[in-house]
Amino acid sequence: MTESSPPSDGRIVVLAGPGVLDSTDGHRIRGLRTFAAAGDLGVANTWGAKGVFDWDSPHHLGTCGLQARDFELLGWADADVIVATGVDDAESPRERFALAPVLDVAPDELGARAGTLRSTGPPLVNDLYPRLAAIAQPGFLDDRVPLHPARAVADLGAALPAGGLLTADPGVAGLWVARTFPTPAVAPGGSRRVVVPAGIDAGTAARAAADASRAGRPTIIVTTDPVDPPTGAVFDGLSAAGVPVVLVVWGEHGRLDRVGRHRERLDAALAAAEASVVEVPVDFSCTGLLVDAAGPVVAWPGLADERLR
């Protein structure tokens, strides 16, 4: 498909990547929302663009690109056009999401193109959302210890103050955070609430958190046991400098006598004017349910993490 002759209607969907959030004045995300509203368009976001819409927006199709069947289950093979905007190939290579003709629209052009494309006809069948919800929603309420990963993420979302940032390492922690972290819509020009790197370089998530911590934002880093040396070095540097940050370590070594203690420990760590560590026992076997629902994890090719199976 060429930029000069896209169909003006049909079953049209949008894939939004992190490029729509990369403007300090917020004109790109305003443009995306205007573009979607004018064309009655559903928008799926890669995990780097979480927050382009509220989770309950009629335009929100969910977070995608993490697992092999995401785009298939979104029903995109039956679309007439997939509009791609701000997509990072490191998150979602074109060959993975291009199940129908793709039209590239630059994030800066979204507002100007509002109303030029309109989705018509019966909506695509989105099987991804209900499959994931069937795992996440019971998990959010699970009161067992070790924690269901979705419950651990829900507590993180509830504890993180407004204006705060949570980062998570690629791997099993990043998968569950990217899949289930409750992200309200980002205000135009506002800061992201959650960051999970697309690359697998150790310490990347911690370095992003360090920048936010030094800027005065309440910040949580989520990683898994054992803590990799680059992440540990970033945390030690922040601690030595007296910069408040919370390092949450998922694994087998944390002790909780009841599920509610997790939130209590997070609240206490965030309130402390120092760097703190919270070790959390998490049941990684639940990850197999995600794999059964949406296929193997493809977000981080080459990453060796047996807990992703």
PDB file of N, CA and C in Angstrom, residues 2-49:
ATOM      1  N   THR A   2       0.476   2.259  -0.719  1.00  0.00           N
ATOM      2  CA  THR A   2       1.263   3.480  -0.768  1.00  0.00           C
ATOM      3  C   THR A   2       0.602   4.555   0.058  1.00  0.00           C
ATOM      4  N   GLU A   3       1.435   5.506   0.494  1.00  0.00           N
ATOM      5  CA  GLU A   3       0.903   6.628   1.264  1.00  0.00           C
ATOM      6  C   GLU A   3      -0.090   7.432   0.437  1.00  0.00           C
ATOM      7  N   SER A   4       0.066   7.431  -0.904  1.00  0.00           N
ATOM      8  CA  SER A   4      -0.745   8.317  -1.730  1.00  0.00           C
ATOM      9  C   SER A   4      -2.154   7.784  -1.978  1.00  0.00           C
ATOM     10  N   SER A   5      -2.372   6.477  -1.767  1.00  0.00           N
ATOM     11  CA  SER A   5      -3.681   5.945  -2.117  1.00  0.00           C
ATOM     12  C   SER A   5      -4.229   4.962  -1.092  1.00  0.00           C
ATOM     13  N   PRO A   6      -4.297   5.361   0.183  1.00  0.00           N
ATOM     14  CA  PRO A   6      -4.916   4.468   1.161  1.00  0.00           C
ATOM     15  C   PRO A   6      -6.425   4.495   1.015  1.00  0.00           C
ATOM     16  N   PRO A   7      -7.101   3.397   1.306  1.00  0.00           N
ATOM     17  CA  PRO A   7      -8.564   3.459   1.323  1.00  0.00           C
ATOM     18  C   PRO A   7      -9.020   4.386   2.427  1.00  0.00           C
ATOM     19  N   SER A   8     -10.128   5.052   2.211  1.00  0.00           N
ATOM     20  CA  SER A   8     -10.602   6.008   3.206  1.00  0.00           C
ATOM     21  C   SER A   8     -11.493   5.367   4.254  1.00  0.00           C
ATOM     22  N   ASP A   9     -11.915   4.124   3.996  1.00  0.00           N
ATOM     23  CA  ASP A   9     -12.725   3.443   4.988  1.00  0.00           C
ATOM     24  C   ASP A   9     -12.484   1.942   4.872  1.00  0.00           C
ATOM     25  N   GLY A  10     -13.229   1.173   5.639  1.00  0.00           N
ATOM     26  CA  GLY A  10     -12.986  -0.253   5.760  1.00  0.00           C
ATOM     27  C   GLY A  10     -12.674  -0.561   7.215  1.00  0.00           C
ATOM     28  N   ARG A  11     -12.242  -1.760   7.464  1.00  0.00           N
ATOM     29  CA  ARG A  11     -11.885  -2.142   8.835  1.00  0.00           C
ATOM     30  C   ARG A  11     -10.433  -1.726   9.086  1.00  0.00           C
ATOM     31  N   ILE A  12     -10.298  -0.594   9.748  1.00  0.00           N
ATOM     32  CA  ILE A  12      -8.999   0.050   9.939  1.00  0.00           C
ATOM     33  C   ILE A  12      -8.659   0.074  11.418  1.00  0.00           C
ATOM     34  N   VAL A  13      -7.432  -0.313  11.735  1.00  0.00           N
ATOM     35  CA  VAL A  13      -6.942  -0.293  13.107  1.00  0.00           C
ATOM     36  C   VAL A  13      -5.609   0.439  13.133  1.00  0.00           C
ATOM     37  N   VAL A  14      -5.183   0.789  14.345  1.00  0.00           N
ATOM     38  CA  VAL A  14      -3.963   1.574  14.519  1.00  0.00           C
ATOM     39  C   VAL A  14      -3.034   0.851  15.487  1.00  0.00           C
ATOM     40  N   LEU A  15      -1.747   0.805  15.146  1.00  0.00           N
ATOM     41  CA  LEU A  15      -0.717   0.347  16.070  1.00  0.00           C
ATOM     42  C   LEU A  15       0.135   1.557  16.442  1.00  0.00           C
ATOM     43  N   ALA A  16       0.126   1.918  17.720  1.00  0.00           N
ATOM     44  CA  ALA A  16       0.878   3.076  18.211  1.00  0.00           C
ATOM     45  C   ALA A  16       2.086   2.607  19.005  1.00  0.00           C
ATOM     46  N   GLY A  17       3.248   3.148  18.672  1.00  0.00           N
ATOM     47  CA  GLY A  17       4.473   2.834  19.383  1.00  0.00           C
ATOM     48  C   GLY A  17       4.955   4.016  20.197  1.00  0.00           C
ATOM     49  N   PRO A  18       6.113   3.886  20.832  1.00  0.00           N
ATOM     50  CA  PRO A  18       6.590   4.925  21.753  1.00  0.00           C
ATOM     51  C   PRO A  18       6.848   6.273  21.109  1.00  0.00           C
ATOM     52  N   GLY A  19       6.956   6.307  19.780  1.00  0.00           N
ATOM     53  CA  GLY A  19       7.163   7.591  19.112  1.00  0.00           C
ATOM     54  C   GLY A  19       6.037   8.577  19.303  1.00  0.00           C
ATOM     55  N   VAL A  20       4.824   8.077  19.623  1.00  0.00           N
ATOM     56  CA  VAL A  20       3.711   9.010  19.830  1.00  0.00           C
ATOM     57  C   VAL A  20       3.833   9.734  21.165  1.00  0.00           C
ATOM     58  N   LEU A  21       4.689   9.243  22.047  1.00  0.00           N
ATOM     59  CA  LEU A  21       4.859   9.888  23.351  1.00  0.00           C
ATOM     60  C   LEU A  21       6.078  10.795  23.398  1.00  0.00           C
ATOM     61  N   ASP A  22       6.874  10.801  22.329  1.00  0.00           N
ATOM     62  CA  ASP A  22       8.145  11.513  22.354  1.00  0.00           C
ATOM     63  C   ASP A  22       8.024  12.966  21.899  1.00  0.00           C
ATOM     64  N   SER A  23       7.149  13.702  22.522  1.00  0.00           N
ATOM     65  CA  SER A  23       7.077  15.146  22.263  1.00  0.00           C
ATOM     66  C   SER A  23       6.767  15.840  23.577  1.00  0.00           C
ATOM     67  N   THR A  24       7.576  16.824  23.916  1.00  0.00           N
ATOM     68  CA  THR A  24       7.431  17.463  25.222  1.00  0.00           C
ATOM     69  C   THR A  24       6.150  18.274  25.332  1.00  0.00           C
ATOM     70  N   ASP A  25       5.628  18.756  24.205  1.00  0.00           N
ATOM     71  CA  ASP A  25       4.405  19.559  24.278  1.00  0.00           C
ATOM     72  C   ASP A  25       3.142  18.720  24.138  1.00  0.00           C
ATOM     73  N   GLY A  26       3.301  17.419  23.882  1.00  0.00           N
ATOM     74  CA  GLY A  26       2.150  16.535  23.836  1.00  0.00           C
ATOM     75  C   GLY A  26       1.337  16.571  22.562  1.00  0.00           C
ATOM     76  N   HIS A  27       1.838  17.222  21.504  1.00  0.00           N
ATOM     77  CA  HIS A  27       1.010  17.338  20.305  1.00  0.00           C
ATOM     78  C   HIS A  27       0.823  16.000  19.599  1.00  0.00           C
ATOM     79  N   ARG A  28       1.761  15.080  19.770  1.00  0.00           N
ATOM     80  CA  ARG A  28       1.619  13.788  19.098  1.00  0.00           C
ATOM     81  C   ARG A  28       0.508  12.955  19.723  1.00  0.00           C
ATOM     82  N   ILE A  29       0.466  12.902  21.037  1.00  0.00           N
ATOM     83  CA  ILE A  29      -0.580  12.090  21.666  1.00  0.00           C
ATOM     84  C   ILE A  29      -1.946  12.754  21.488  1.00  0.00           C
ATOM     85  N   ARG A  30      -1.993  14.080  21.494  1.00  0.00           N
ATOM     86  CA  ARG A  30      -3.264  14.756  21.177  1.00  0.00           C
ATOM     87  C   ARG A  30      -3.683  14.416  19.757  1.00  0.00           C
ATOM     88  N   GLY A  31      -2.709  14.406  18.852  1.00  0.00           N
ATOM     89  CA  GLY A  31      -3.009  14.076  17.461  1.00  0.00           C
ATOM     90  C   GLY A  31      -3.532  12.661  17.319  1.00  0.00           C
ATOM     91  N   LEU A  32      -2.939  11.714  18.040  1.00  0.00           N
ATOM     92  CA  LEU A  32      -3.405  10.331  17.980  1.00  0.00           C
ATOM     93  C   LEU A  32      -4.843  10.226  18.472  1.00  0.00           C
ATOM     94  N   ARG A  33      -5.142  10.887  19.572  1.00  0.00           N
ATOM     95  CA  ARG A  33      -6.494  10.795  20.130  1.00  0.00           C
ATOM     96  C   ARG A  33      -7.510  11.459  19.205  1.00  0.00           C
ATOM     97  N   THR A  34      -7.132  12.557  18.582  1.00  0.00           N
ATOM     98  CA  THR A  34      -8.021  13.214  17.621  1.00  0.00           C
ATOM     99  C   THR A  34      -8.223  12.334  16.398  1.00  0.00           C
ATOM    100  N   PHE A  35      -7.138  11.738  15.922  1.00  0.00           N
ATOM    101  CA  PHE A  35      -7.166  10.847  14.760  1.00  0.00           C
ATOM    102  C   PHE A  35      -8.094   9.663  15.012  1.00  0.00           C
ATOM    103  N   ALA A  36      -7.984   9.062  16.192  1.00  0.00           N
ATOM    104  CA  ALA A  36      -8.820   7.918  16.540  1.00  0.00           C
ATOM    105  C   ALA A  36     -10.283   8.317  16.678  1.00  0.00           C
ATOM    106  N   ALA A  37     -10.545   9.428  17.333  1.00  0.00           N
ATOM    107  CA  ALA A  37     -11.922   9.856  17.541  1.00  0.00           C
ATOM    108  C   ALA A  37     -12.604  10.214  16.226  1.00  0.00           C
ATOM    109  N   ALA A  38     -11.877  10.889  15.344  1.00  0.00           N
ATOM    110  CA  ALA A  38     -12.468  11.324  14.070  1.00  0.00           C
ATOM    111  C   ALA A  38     -12.787  10.150  13.164  1.00  0.00           C
ATOM    112  N   GLY A  39     -12.021   9.070  13.279  1.00  0.00           N
ATOM    113  CA  GLY A  39     -12.224   7.935  12.395  1.00  0.00           C
ATOM    114  C   GLY A  39     -12.852   6.732  13.053  1.00  0.00           C
ATOM    115  N   ASP A  40     -13.258   6.877  14.329  1.00  0.00           N
ATOM    116  CA  ASP A  40     -13.817   5.755  15.078  1.00  0.00           C
ATOM    117  C   ASP A  40     -12.869   4.553  15.022  1.00  0.00           C
ATOM    118  N   LEU A  41     -11.600   4.801  15.327  1.00  0.00           N
ATOM    119  CA  LEU A  41     -10.546   3.824  15.149  1.00  0.00           C
ATOM    120  C   LEU A  41     -10.133   3.185  16.471  1.00  0.00           C
ATOM    121  N   GLY A  42      -9.940   1.877  16.455  1.00  0.00           N
ATOM    122  CA  GLY A  42      -9.355   1.190  17.593  1.00  0.00           C
ATOM    123  C   GLY A  42      -7.836   1.288  17.522  1.00  0.00           C
ATOM    124  N   VAL A  43      -7.208   1.449  18.683  1.00  0.00           N
ATOM    125  CA  VAL A  43      -5.765   1.626  18.756  1.00  0.00           C
ATOM    126  C   VAL A  43      -5.168   0.610  19.729  1.00  0.00           C
ATOM    127  N   ALA A  44      -4.265  -0.210  19.224  1.00  0.00           N
ATOM    128  CA  ALA A  44      -3.462  -1.061  20.092  1.00  0.00           C
ATOM    129  C   ALA A  44      -2.110  -0.382  20.270  1.00  0.00           C
ATOM    130  N   ASN A  45      -1.539  -0.492  21.458  1.00  0.00           N
ATOM    131  CA  ASN A  45      -0.236   0.117  21.705  1.00  0.00           C
ATOM    132  C   ASN A  45       0.800  -0.951  22.015  1.00  0.00           C
ATOM    133  N   THR A  46       2.014  -0.740  21.529  1.00  0.00           N
ATOM    134  CA  THR A  46       3.112  -1.561  21.989  1.00  0.00           C
ATOM    135  C   THR A  46       3.370  -1.204  23.442  1.00  0.00           C
ATOM    136  N   TRP A  47       4.173  -2.031  24.134  1.00  0.00           N
ATOM    137  CA  TRP A  47       4.323  -1.778  25.573  1.00  0.00           C
ATOM    138  C   TRP A  47       5.080  -0.485  25.859  1.00  0.00           C
ATOM    139  N   GLY A  48       5.824   0.014  24.889  1.00  0.00           N
ATOM    140  CA  GLY A  48       6.495   1.299  25.077  1.00  0.00           C
ATOM    141  C   GLY A  48       5.571   2.486  24.962  1.00  0.00           C
ATOM    142  N   ALA A  49       4.330   2.237  24.575  1.00  0.00           N
ATOM    143  CA  ALA A  49       3.355   3.324  24.431  1.00  0.00           C
ATOM    144  C   ALA A  49       2.167   3.135  25.363  1.00  0.00           C
TER     145      ALA A  49
END
